[in-house]
Amino acid sequence: QVQLVESGGGLVQAGGSLRLSCAAEGNIFSVNLMAWYRQTPGKQREVVAAIATDGDTRYADSVKGRFTISRDNAKNTMYLQMDSLKPEDTAVYYCNADVVTNDRVQYEFDYWGQGTQVTVSS
């Protein structure tokens, strides 16, 4: 009923940039908190950045000053601009969103994207 479609991952050299996108599609009434997570093999998924509907943002200390999260509420889309990338940023990046659907407006459900690989070479 709701899908989060990610795009923008890839391979980049250290110091380079990438921009990830996450579009929420489906029978959507509203998209509330959105966030980016990342995961490497053998480690827990960790939050990278989050953004509220009003644009309020939070960042993990490891990415502050290098990554910028943003959203377009009209398009139900979130972005992650990643600059000054480091090899330790290599991971699968997942988008996450709290979504209210048209048929259940009294509930909010948590959805995940399929993940996109970001690889930073040294």
mmCIF file of C-alpha atoms in Angstrom:
data_model
loop_
_atom_site.group_PDB
_atom_site.id
_atom_site.type_symbol
_atom_site.label_atom_id
_atom_site.label_comp_id
_atom_site.label_asym_id
_atom_site.label_seq_id
_atom_site.Cartn_x
_atom_site.Cartn_y
_atom_site.Cartn_z
ATOM 1 C CA GLN A 1 0.000 0.000 0.000
ATOM 2 C CA VAL A 2 2.927 2.305 0.743
ATOM 3 C CA GLN A 3 6.412 1.998 -0.702
ATOM 4 C CA LEU A 4 9.561 3.960 -0.019
ATOM 5 C CA VAL A 5 11.587 4.076 -3.215
ATOM 6 C CA GLU A 6 15.254 4.945 -2.824
ATOM 7 C CA SER A 7 17.749 6.044 -5.430
ATOM 8 C CA GLY A 8 21.152 7.678 -5.717
ATOM 9 C CA GLY A 9 23.624 5.253 -4.201
ATOM 10 C CA GLY A 10 26.852 4.247 -5.901
ATOM 11 C CA LEU A 11 30.626 4.247 -5.821
ATOM 12 C CA VAL A 12 32.564 7.426 -5.139
ATOM 13 C CA GLN A 13 36.092 8.344 -4.156
ATOM 14 C CA ALA A 14 36.878 9.731 -0.728
ATOM 15 C CA GLY A 15 36.111 13.434 -0.624
ATOM 16 C CA GLY A 16 33.381 13.101 -3.197
ATOM 17 C CA SER A 17 29.630 13.608 -2.981
ATOM 18 C CA LEU A 18 26.446 11.652 -3.504
ATOM 19 C CA ARG A 19 22.778 12.541 -3.169
ATOM 20 C CA LEU A 20 20.232 9.990 -2.035
ATOM 21 C CA SER A 21 16.496 10.305 -2.628
ATOM 22 C CA CYS A 22 13.574 8.548 -0.976
ATOM 23 C CA ALA A 23 10.064 8.912 -2.369
ATOM 24 C CA ALA A 24 7.031 7.702 -0.448
ATOM 25 C CA GLU A 25 4.436 6.321 -2.855
ATOM 26 C CA GLY A 26 0.955 4.917 -2.381
ATOM 27 C CA ASN A 27 -2.297 5.683 -0.610
ATOM 28 C CA ILE A 28 -0.790 8.435 1.569
ATOM 29 C CA PHE A 29 -2.588 10.886 3.807
ATOM 30 C CA SER A 30 0.559 12.317 5.393
ATOM 31 C CA VAL A 31 4.241 11.553 5.878
ATOM 32 C CA ASN A 32 5.532 12.564 9.279
ATOM 33 C CA LEU A 33 9.031 11.955 10.633
ATOM 34 C CA MET A 34 11.498 10.770 7.972
ATOM 35 C CA ALA A 35 15.000 9.500 8.544
ATOM 36 C CA TRP A 36 18.042 7.924 6.947
ATOM 37 C CA TYR A 37 19.759 4.920 8.517
ATOM 38 C CA ARG A 38 22.805 2.955 7.473
ATOM 39 C CA GLN A 39 24.120 -0.504 8.140
ATOM 40 C CA THR A 40 27.371 -2.361 7.553
ATOM 41 C CA PRO A 41 27.828 -6.134 7.813
ATOM 42 C CA GLY A 42 27.894 -7.361 11.379
ATOM 43 C CA LYS A 43 26.766 -4.054 12.845
ATOM 44 C CA GLN A 44 23.457 -2.672 13.984
ATOM 45 C CA ARG A 45 21.546 -0.282 11.803
ATOM 46 C CA GLU A 46 22.275 3.271 12.944
ATOM 47 C CA VAL A 47 20.442 6.520 12.386
ATOM 48 C CA VAL A 48 22.272 9.017 10.213
ATOM 49 C CA ALA A 49 19.844 11.930 10.092
ATOM 50 C CA ALA A 50 16.184 12.680 10.668
ATOM 51 C CA ILE A 51 13.809 15.417 9.606
ATOM 52 C CA ALA A 52 10.407 16.372 10.908
ATOM 53 C CA THR A 53 7.513 17.724 8.879
ATOM 54 C CA ASP A 54 8.374 21.275 9.939
ATOM 55 C CA GLY A 55 11.951 20.856 8.752
ATOM 56 C CA ASP A 56 13.563 20.358 12.128
ATOM 57 C CA THR A 57 16.654 18.166 11.644
ATOM 58 C CA ARG A 58 18.922 15.934 13.694
ATOM 59 C CA TYR A 59 22.255 14.404 12.709
ATOM 60 C CA ALA A 60 24.560 11.714 13.999
ATOM 61 C CA ASP A 61 27.802 13.242 15.247
ATOM 62 C CA SER A 62 29.770 11.304 12.640
ATOM 63 C CA VAL A 63 28.077 13.124 9.746
ATOM 64 C CA LYS A 64 27.481 16.613 11.148
ATOM 65 C CA GLY A 65 28.813 19.278 8.824
ATOM 66 C CA ARG A 66 29.133 16.840 5.912
ATOM 67 C CA PHE A 67 25.603 15.516 5.304
ATOM 68 C CA THR A 68 22.437 17.528 4.783
ATOM 69 C CA ILE A 69 18.957 16.077 5.071
ATOM 70 C CA SER A 70 16.011 17.793 3.410
ATOM 71 C CA ARG A 71 12.484 17.026 2.247
ATOM 72 C CA ASP A 72 9.834 18.162 -0.186
ATOM 73 C CA ASN A 73 6.511 17.669 1.567
ATOM 74 C CA ALA A 74 4.521 18.261 -1.610
ATOM 75 C CA LYS A 75 6.316 15.310 -3.236
ATOM 76 C CA ASN A 76 6.563 13.145 -0.083
ATOM 77 C CA THR A 77 10.264 12.929 -0.857
ATOM 78 C CA MET A 78 13.345 13.114 1.324
ATOM 79 C CA TYR A 79 16.944 13.710 0.313
ATOM 80 C CA LEU A 80 20.368 13.173 1.799
ATOM 81 C CA GLN A 81 23.187 15.255 0.360
ATOM 82 C CA MET A 82 26.448 13.603 1.347
ATOM 83 C CA ASP A 83 29.625 15.643 0.916
ATOM 84 C CA SER A 84 33.239 15.045 1.941
ATOM 85 C CA LEU A 85 32.555 11.327 1.964
ATOM 86 C CA LYS A 86 34.895 9.037 3.860
ATOM 87 C CA PRO A 87 35.538 5.297 3.496
ATOM 88 C CA GLU A 88 33.833 4.771 6.847
ATOM 89 C CA ASP A 89 30.605 6.098 5.315
ATOM 90 C CA THR A 90 30.447 2.927 3.215
ATOM 91 C CA ALA A 91 27.199 1.146 4.054
ATOM 92 C CA VAL A 92 23.742 0.261 2.855
ATOM 93 C CA TYR A 93 21.577 3.322 3.414
ATOM 94 C CA TYR A 94 17.906 2.898 4.256
ATOM 95 C CA CYS A 95 15.154 5.469 4.373
ATOM 96 C CA ASN A 96 12.484 5.295 7.016
ATOM 97 C CA ALA A 97 9.203 7.150 7.326
ATOM 98 C CA ASP A 98 6.189 7.347 9.598
ATOM 99 C CA VAL A 99 3.187 7.347 7.273
ATOM 100 C CA VAL A 100 -0.532 7.846 7.719
ATOM 101 C CA THR A 101 -2.628 6.274 4.957
ATOM 102 C CA ASN A 102 -5.973 7.506 3.653
ATOM 103 C CA ASP A 103 -7.860 4.436 4.843
ATOM 104 C CA ARG A 104 -6.498 4.506 8.423
ATOM 105 C CA VAL A 105 -5.986 8.150 9.332
ATOM 106 C CA GLN A 106 -6.059 7.407 13.050
ATOM 107 C CA TYR A 107 -2.894 5.298 12.767
ATOM 108 C CA GLU A 108 0.720 5.935 11.865
ATOM 109 C CA PHE A 109 2.805 3.113 10.417
ATOM 110 C CA ASP A 110 6.552 2.765 10.078
ATOM 111 C CA TYR A 111 7.943 1.957 6.636
ATOM 112 C CA TRP A 112 11.405 1.135 5.284
ATOM 113 C CA GLY A 113 12.987 1.496 1.888
ATOM 114 C CA GLN A 114 14.793 -1.349 0.169
ATOM 115 C CA GLY A 115 18.237 0.090 0.839
ATOM 116 C CA THR A 116 20.847 1.534 -1.474
ATOM 117 C CA GLN A 117 24.560 0.769 -1.399
ATOM 118 C CA VAL A 118 27.023 3.609 -0.889
ATOM 119 C CA THR A 119 30.672 2.701 -1.338
ATOM 120 C CA VAL A 120 33.468 5.199 -0.708
ATOM 121 C CA SER A 121 36.902 4.201 -1.933
ATOM 122 C CA SER A 122 40.091 5.498 -0.350
#
